[in-house]
PDB file of C-alpha atoms and ligand atoms in Angstrom:
ATOM      1  CA  MET K 535     -17.503   6.231   3.126  1.00  0.00           C
ATOM      2  CA  ILE K 536     -14.288   8.175   2.277  1.00  0.00           C
ATOM      3  CA  ARG K 537     -11.929   8.220   5.200  1.00  0.00           C
ATOM      4  CA  GLU K 538      -9.100  10.456   6.117  1.00  0.00           C
ATOM      5  CA  ILE K 539      -5.723   9.420   4.926  1.00  0.00           C
ATOM      6  CA  LEU K 540      -2.804   9.815   7.423  1.00  0.00           C
ATOM      7  CA  ILE K 541       0.063  11.894   6.114  1.00  0.00           C
ATOM      8  CA  TYR K 542       3.726  11.270   6.809  1.00  0.00           C
ATOM      9  CA  PRO K 543       5.261  11.654   9.405  1.00  0.00           C
ATOM     10  CA  ASP K 544       2.146  10.643  11.341  1.00  0.00           C
ATOM     11  CA  LYS K 545       3.369   8.203  14.017  1.00  0.00           C
ATOM     12  CA  ARG K 546       0.515   5.779  13.265  1.00  0.00           C
ATOM     13  CA  LEU K 547       2.116   4.945  10.041  1.00  0.00           C
ATOM     14  CA  GLY K 548       4.883   3.240  12.002  1.00  0.00           C
ATOM     15  CA  ILE K 549       2.487   0.784  13.616  1.00  0.00           C
ATOM     16  CA  VAL K 550       2.927  -2.897  12.771  1.00  0.00           C
ATOM     17  CA  SER K 551      -0.543  -4.033  11.773  1.00  0.00           C
ATOM     18  CA  ASP K 552      -2.221  -7.089  13.301  1.00  0.00           C
ATOM     19  CA  GLU K 553      -3.509 -10.106  11.434  1.00  0.00           C
ATOM     20  CA  VAL K 554      -7.229 -10.162  10.655  1.00  0.00           C
ATOM     21  CA  GLN K 555      -9.001 -12.918  12.667  1.00  0.00           C
ATOM     22  CA  THR K 556     -12.642 -12.506  11.706  1.00  0.00           C
ATOM     23  CA  PHE K 557     -13.849 -12.039   8.148  1.00  0.00           C
ATOM     24  CA  ASP K 558     -17.073 -10.302   8.949  1.00  0.00           C
ATOM     25  CA  ALA K 559     -19.229  -7.329   7.907  1.00  0.00           C
ATOM     26  CA  GLN K 560     -16.919  -4.945   9.622  1.00  0.00           C
ATOM     27  CA  LEU K 561     -14.020  -6.103   7.409  1.00  0.00           C
ATOM     28  CA  HIS K 562     -16.163  -5.816   4.357  1.00  0.00           C
ATOM     29  CA  THR K 563     -17.069  -2.192   5.284  1.00  0.00           C
ATOM     30  CA  LEU K 564     -13.412  -1.462   5.823  1.00  0.00           C
ATOM     31  CA  LEU K 565     -12.576  -2.867   2.389  1.00  0.00           C
ATOM     32  CA  ASP K 566     -15.334  -0.909   0.730  1.00  0.00           C
ATOM     33  CA  ASP K 567     -14.288   2.314   2.479  1.00  0.00           C
ATOM     34  CA  MET K 568     -10.664   1.707   1.492  1.00  0.00           C
ATOM     35  CA  TYR K 569     -11.706   1.343  -2.196  1.00  0.00           C
ATOM     36  CA  GLU K 570     -13.816   4.576  -2.102  1.00  0.00           C
ATOM     37  CA  THR K 571     -10.980   6.497  -0.377  1.00  0.00           C
ATOM     38  CA  MET K 572      -8.353   5.190  -2.823  1.00  0.00           C
ATOM     39  CA  VAL K 573     -10.356   6.063  -5.897  1.00  0.00           C
ATOM     40  CA  ALA K 574     -11.316   9.492  -4.562  1.00  0.00           C
ATOM     41  CA  ARG K 575      -7.650  10.278  -4.155  1.00  0.00           C
ATOM     42  CA  ASN K 576      -6.522   8.704  -7.471  1.00  0.00           C
ATOM     43  CA  GLY K 577      -4.391   6.038  -5.814  1.00  0.00           C
ATOM     44  CA  VAL K 578      -3.574   2.670  -7.145  1.00  0.00           C
ATOM     45  CA  GLY K 579      -3.199   1.057  -3.720  1.00  0.00           C
ATOM     46  CA  LEU K 580      -3.939   1.578  -0.061  1.00  0.00           C
ATOM     47  CA  ALA K 581      -3.167  -0.181   3.230  1.00  0.00           C
ATOM     48  CA  ALA K 582      -5.625  -0.106   6.157  1.00  0.00           C
ATOM     49  CA  ILE K 583      -3.148   1.670   8.411  1.00  0.00           C
ATOM     50  CA  GLN K 584      -3.240   4.670   6.065  1.00  0.00           C
ATOM     51  CA  ILE K 585      -6.754   5.220   7.276  1.00  0.00           C
ATOM     52  CA  SER K 586      -5.721   4.544  10.888  1.00  0.00           C
ATOM     53  CA  ILE K 587      -6.804   0.881  11.004  1.00  0.00           C
ATOM     54  CA  PRO K 588      -3.915  -1.296  12.171  1.00  0.00           C
ATOM     55  CA  GLN K 589      -4.929  -4.518  10.410  1.00  0.00           C
ATOM     56  CA  ARG K 590      -3.133  -6.517   7.783  1.00  0.00           C
ATOM     57  CA  VAL K 591      -5.447  -5.402   5.001  1.00  0.00           C
ATOM     58  CA  LEU K 592      -4.505  -3.779   1.629  1.00  0.00           C
ATOM     59  CA  ILE K 593      -6.056  -3.208  -1.730  1.00  0.00           C
ATOM     60  CA  VAL K 594      -4.475  -2.716  -5.167  1.00  0.00           C
ATOM     61  CA  SER K 595      -6.360  -1.513  -8.285  1.00  0.00           C
ATOM     62  CA  LEU K 596      -4.453  -0.972 -11.480  1.00  0.00           C
ATOM     63  CA  PRO K 597      -6.253   1.447 -13.794  1.00  0.00           C
ATOM     64  CA  ASN K 598      -7.682   0.019 -16.978  1.00  0.00           C
ATOM     65  CA  GLU K 599      -5.238   0.796 -19.848  1.00  0.00           C
ATOM     66  CA  GLU K 600      -7.985   2.077 -22.135  1.00  0.00           C
ATOM     67  CA  ASP K 601     -10.118   4.377 -20.012  1.00  0.00           C
ATOM     68  CA  GLY K 602      -8.190   4.660 -16.688  1.00  0.00           C
ATOM     69  CA  THR K 603     -11.108   3.324 -14.650  1.00  0.00           C
ATOM     70  CA  GLN K 604     -10.581   1.195 -11.586  1.00  0.00           C
ATOM     71  CA  PRO K 605     -13.530  -1.061 -11.386  1.00  0.00           C
ATOM     72  CA  LYS K 606     -14.225  -2.449  -7.897  1.00  0.00           C
ATOM     73  CA  GLU K 607     -14.583  -6.029  -9.190  1.00  0.00           C
ATOM     74  CA  LYS K 608     -11.055  -5.840 -10.494  1.00  0.00           C
ATOM     75  CA  THR K 609      -9.650  -4.506  -7.230  1.00  0.00           C
ATOM     76  CA  LEU K 610      -7.389  -7.001  -5.427  1.00  0.00           C
ATOM     77  CA  GLU K 611      -8.340  -7.271  -1.799  1.00  0.00           C
ATOM     78  CA  VAL K 612      -5.486  -8.768   0.160  1.00  0.00           C
ATOM     79  CA  ILE K 613      -5.694  -9.840   3.774  1.00  0.00           C
ATOM     80  CA  ASN K 614      -2.917 -11.328   5.963  1.00  0.00           C
ATOM     81  CA  PRO K 615      -0.405 -11.601   3.030  1.00  0.00           C
ATOM     82  CA  VAL K 616       2.627 -13.763   3.312  1.00  0.00           C
ATOM     83  CA  PHE K 617       5.451 -13.900   0.720  1.00  0.00           C
ATOM     84  CA  LEU K 618       6.054 -17.332  -0.673  1.00  0.00           C
ATOM     85  CA  ILE K 619       8.726 -16.318  -3.275  1.00  0.00           C
ATOM     86  CA  GLN K 620      10.637 -13.063  -3.814  1.00  0.00           C
ATOM     87  CA  GLU K 621      13.130 -13.063  -6.719  1.00  0.00           C
ATOM     88  CA  GLY K 622      15.186 -10.703  -8.828  1.00  0.00           C
ATOM     89  CA  THR K 623      15.393  -6.981  -8.536  1.00  0.00           C
ATOM     90  CA  THR K 624      13.800  -4.035 -10.245  1.00  0.00           C
ATOM     91  CA  SER K 625      13.443  -0.274  -9.639  1.00  0.00           C
ATOM     92  CA  TYR K 626      10.344   1.831 -10.163  1.00  0.00           C
ATOM     93  CA  GLN K 627       9.378   5.380  -9.392  1.00  0.00           C
ATOM     94  CA  GLU K 628       6.831   5.051  -6.567  1.00  0.00           C
ATOM     95  CA  GLY K 629       4.451   7.414  -4.963  1.00  0.00           C
ATOM     96  CA  CYS K 630       2.072   7.171  -1.893  1.00  0.00           C
ATOM     97  CA  LEU K 631      -1.129   8.773  -0.808  1.00  0.00           C
ATOM     98  CA  SER K 632       0.489   9.314   2.626  1.00  0.00           C
ATOM     99  CA  VAL K 633       3.396  11.134   1.066  1.00  0.00           C
ATOM    100  CA  PRO K 634       1.561  13.322  -1.488  1.00  0.00           C
ATOM    101  CA  ASP K 635       3.422  14.574  -4.595  1.00  0.00           C
ATOM    102  CA  VAL K 636       6.650  12.771  -3.883  1.00  0.00           C
ATOM    103  CA  TYR K 637       7.882  10.273  -6.429  1.00  0.00           C
ATOM    104  CA  GLU K 638      11.134   8.384  -5.916  1.00  0.00           C
ATOM    105  CA  ASP K 639      12.801   5.292  -7.403  1.00  0.00           C
ATOM    106  CA  VAL K 640      12.690   2.354  -5.020  1.00  0.00           C
ATOM    107  CA  LYS K 641      14.426  -0.987  -5.400  1.00  0.00           C
ATOM    108  CA  ARG K 642      12.064  -4.020  -5.145  1.00  0.00           C
ATOM    109  CA  PHE K 643      11.960  -7.639  -5.893  1.00  0.00           C
ATOM    110  CA  LYS K 644      11.038  -8.278  -9.577  1.00  0.00           C
ATOM    111  CA  TYR K 645       8.881 -11.272  -8.942  1.00  0.00           C
ATOM    112  CA  VAL K 646       6.723 -12.141  -5.936  1.00  0.00           C
ATOM    113  CA  LYS K 647       4.352 -14.889  -5.109  1.00  0.00           C
ATOM    114  CA  ILE K 648       2.092 -14.173  -2.229  1.00  0.00           C
ATOM    115  CA  GLU K 649      -0.440 -16.190  -0.199  1.00  0.00           C
ATOM    116  CA  TYR K 650      -3.310 -14.250   1.356  1.00  0.00           C
ATOM    117  CA  ARG K 651      -6.957 -14.389   2.395  1.00  0.00           C
ATOM    118  CA  ASP K 652      -9.809 -12.823   0.491  1.00  0.00           C
ATOM    119  CA  ARG K 653     -12.674 -10.894   2.228  1.00  0.00           C
ATOM    120  CA  TYR K 654     -14.362 -14.247   3.035  1.00  0.00           C
ATOM    121  CA  GLY K 655     -11.284 -15.776   4.590  1.00  0.00           C
ATOM    122  CA  ASN K 656     -10.564 -18.118   1.639  1.00  0.00           C
ATOM    123  CA  LYS K 657      -6.884 -18.772   0.862  1.00  0.00           C
ATOM    124  CA  GLN K 658      -5.695 -17.268  -2.412  1.00  0.00           C
ATOM    125  CA  ILE K 659      -2.469 -16.947  -4.312  1.00  0.00           C
ATOM    126  CA  VAL K 660      -1.243 -13.983  -6.393  1.00  0.00           C
ATOM    127  CA  GLU K 661       2.005 -13.800  -8.393  1.00  0.00           C
ATOM    128  CA  SER K 662       3.415 -11.082 -10.583  1.00  0.00           C
ATOM    129  CA  ASP K 663       6.583  -9.879 -12.191  1.00  0.00           C
ATOM    130  CA  LYS K 664       4.938  -6.663 -13.405  1.00  0.00           C
ATOM    131  CA  PHE K 665       3.796  -3.433 -11.757  1.00  0.00           C
ATOM    132  CA  LEU K 666       1.387  -5.407  -9.514  1.00  0.00           C
ATOM    133  CA  ALA K 667       4.423  -6.969  -7.831  1.00  0.00           C
ATOM    134  CA  ILE K 668       5.745  -3.492  -6.928  1.00  0.00           C
ATOM    135  CA  ALA K 669       2.366  -2.226  -5.740  1.00  0.00           C
ATOM    136  CA  LEU K 670       1.986  -5.301  -3.468  1.00  0.00           C
ATOM    137  CA  GLN K 671       5.468  -4.867  -1.960  1.00  0.00           C
ATOM    138  CA  HIS K 672       4.742  -1.199  -1.317  1.00  0.00           C
ATOM    139  CA  GLU K 673       1.477  -1.936   0.433  1.00  0.00           C
ATOM    140  CA  ILE K 674       2.832  -4.889   2.474  1.00  0.00           C
ATOM    141  CA  GLU K 675       5.566  -2.518   3.687  1.00  0.00           C
ATOM    142  CA  HIS K 676       2.851  -0.293   5.161  1.00  0.00           C
ATOM    143  CA  LEU K 677       1.490  -3.314   7.077  1.00  0.00           C
ATOM    144  CA  ASN K 678       4.972  -3.659   8.652  1.00  0.00           C
ATOM    145  CA  GLY K 679       5.005   0.036   9.717  1.00  0.00           C
ATOM    146  CA  HIS K 680       7.144   1.409   6.940  1.00  0.00           C
ATOM    147  CA  VAL K 681       6.714   3.934   4.106  1.00  0.00           C
ATOM    148  CA  PHE K 682       8.495   3.801   0.811  1.00  0.00           C
ATOM    149  CA  ILE K 683      10.731   6.853   1.433  1.00  0.00           C
ATOM    150  CA  GLU K 684      12.489   4.873   4.177  1.00  0.00           C
ATOM    151  CA  ASN K 685      14.154   2.931   1.388  1.00  0.00           C
ATOM    152  CA  LEU K 686      15.864   5.982  -0.093  1.00  0.00           C
ATOM    153  CA  SER K 687      19.636   6.492   0.257  1.00  0.00           C
ATOM    154  CA  PHE K 688      20.887   8.564   3.225  1.00  0.00           C
ATOM    155  CA  VAL K 689      21.518  11.642   1.067  1.00  0.00           C
ATOM    156  CA  LYS K 690      18.147  11.422  -0.807  1.00  0.00           C
ATOM    157  CA  ARG K 691      16.219  10.793   2.444  1.00  0.00           C
ATOM    158  CA  LYS K 692      17.838  13.870   4.002  1.00  0.00           C
ATOM    159  CA  LYS K 693      16.951  15.935   1.026  1.00  0.00           C
ATOM    160  CA  PHE K 694      13.393  14.716   1.185  1.00  0.00           C
ATOM    161  CA  GLU K 695      13.064  15.344   4.931  1.00  0.00           C
ATOM    162  CA  LYS K 696      14.250  18.917   4.520  1.00  0.00           C
ATOM    163  CA  ALA K 697      11.854  19.674   1.657  1.00  0.00           C
ATOM    164  CA  TRP K 698       9.005  17.941   3.536  1.00  0.00           C
ATOM    165  CA  ARG K 699       9.574  19.926   6.761  1.00  0.00           C
ATOM    166  CA  LYS K 700       9.545  23.142   4.778  1.00  0.00           C
ATOM    167  CA  LYS K 701       6.402  22.254   2.873  1.00  0.00           C
ATOM    168  CA  TYR K 702       4.441  21.303   5.949  1.00  0.00           C
ATOM    169  CA  ASN K 703       6.050  23.754   8.411  1.00  0.00           C
ATOM    170  CA  LEU K 704       7.204  20.902  10.700  1.00  0.00           C
TER     171      LEU K 704
HETATM  172 CO1   CO P1007       1.813   3.894   0.295  1.00  0.00          CO
END
């Protein structure tokens, strides 16, 4: 089922999500719905809080280089992630389904190693020094109640807020 995505500055995006305790059918439905919602909106990642569920659950699905598809079996399902290593720095122009049509450079760690649980509760490890590393950091930030535009410089943030208020009549 496709669910509604919260749009900035919805206060719920500021909630610090809770750890998942039970890896049951309800969690699997949440993950399936997150995948459907992300694909429907042409996203490459989604955190549960973006569909109003304050749980430490995120997905990342990098489009296939040849045909741009995002097969479900290649979608990374990450629950209760914990950083084991964060090294180096890089910068990338990021976007977010909760901040539509805004793309801004954000500084991130170049390499990350993360421990997490899969949908069955099994411990897994993922590491990357490529785009996946950036996507994971972006989504984990959501679990901690932050959106990527909070990383902008004071001046850039002010400019963004002004344009955003105008666009949405806030
Ligand atoms: Co996002």
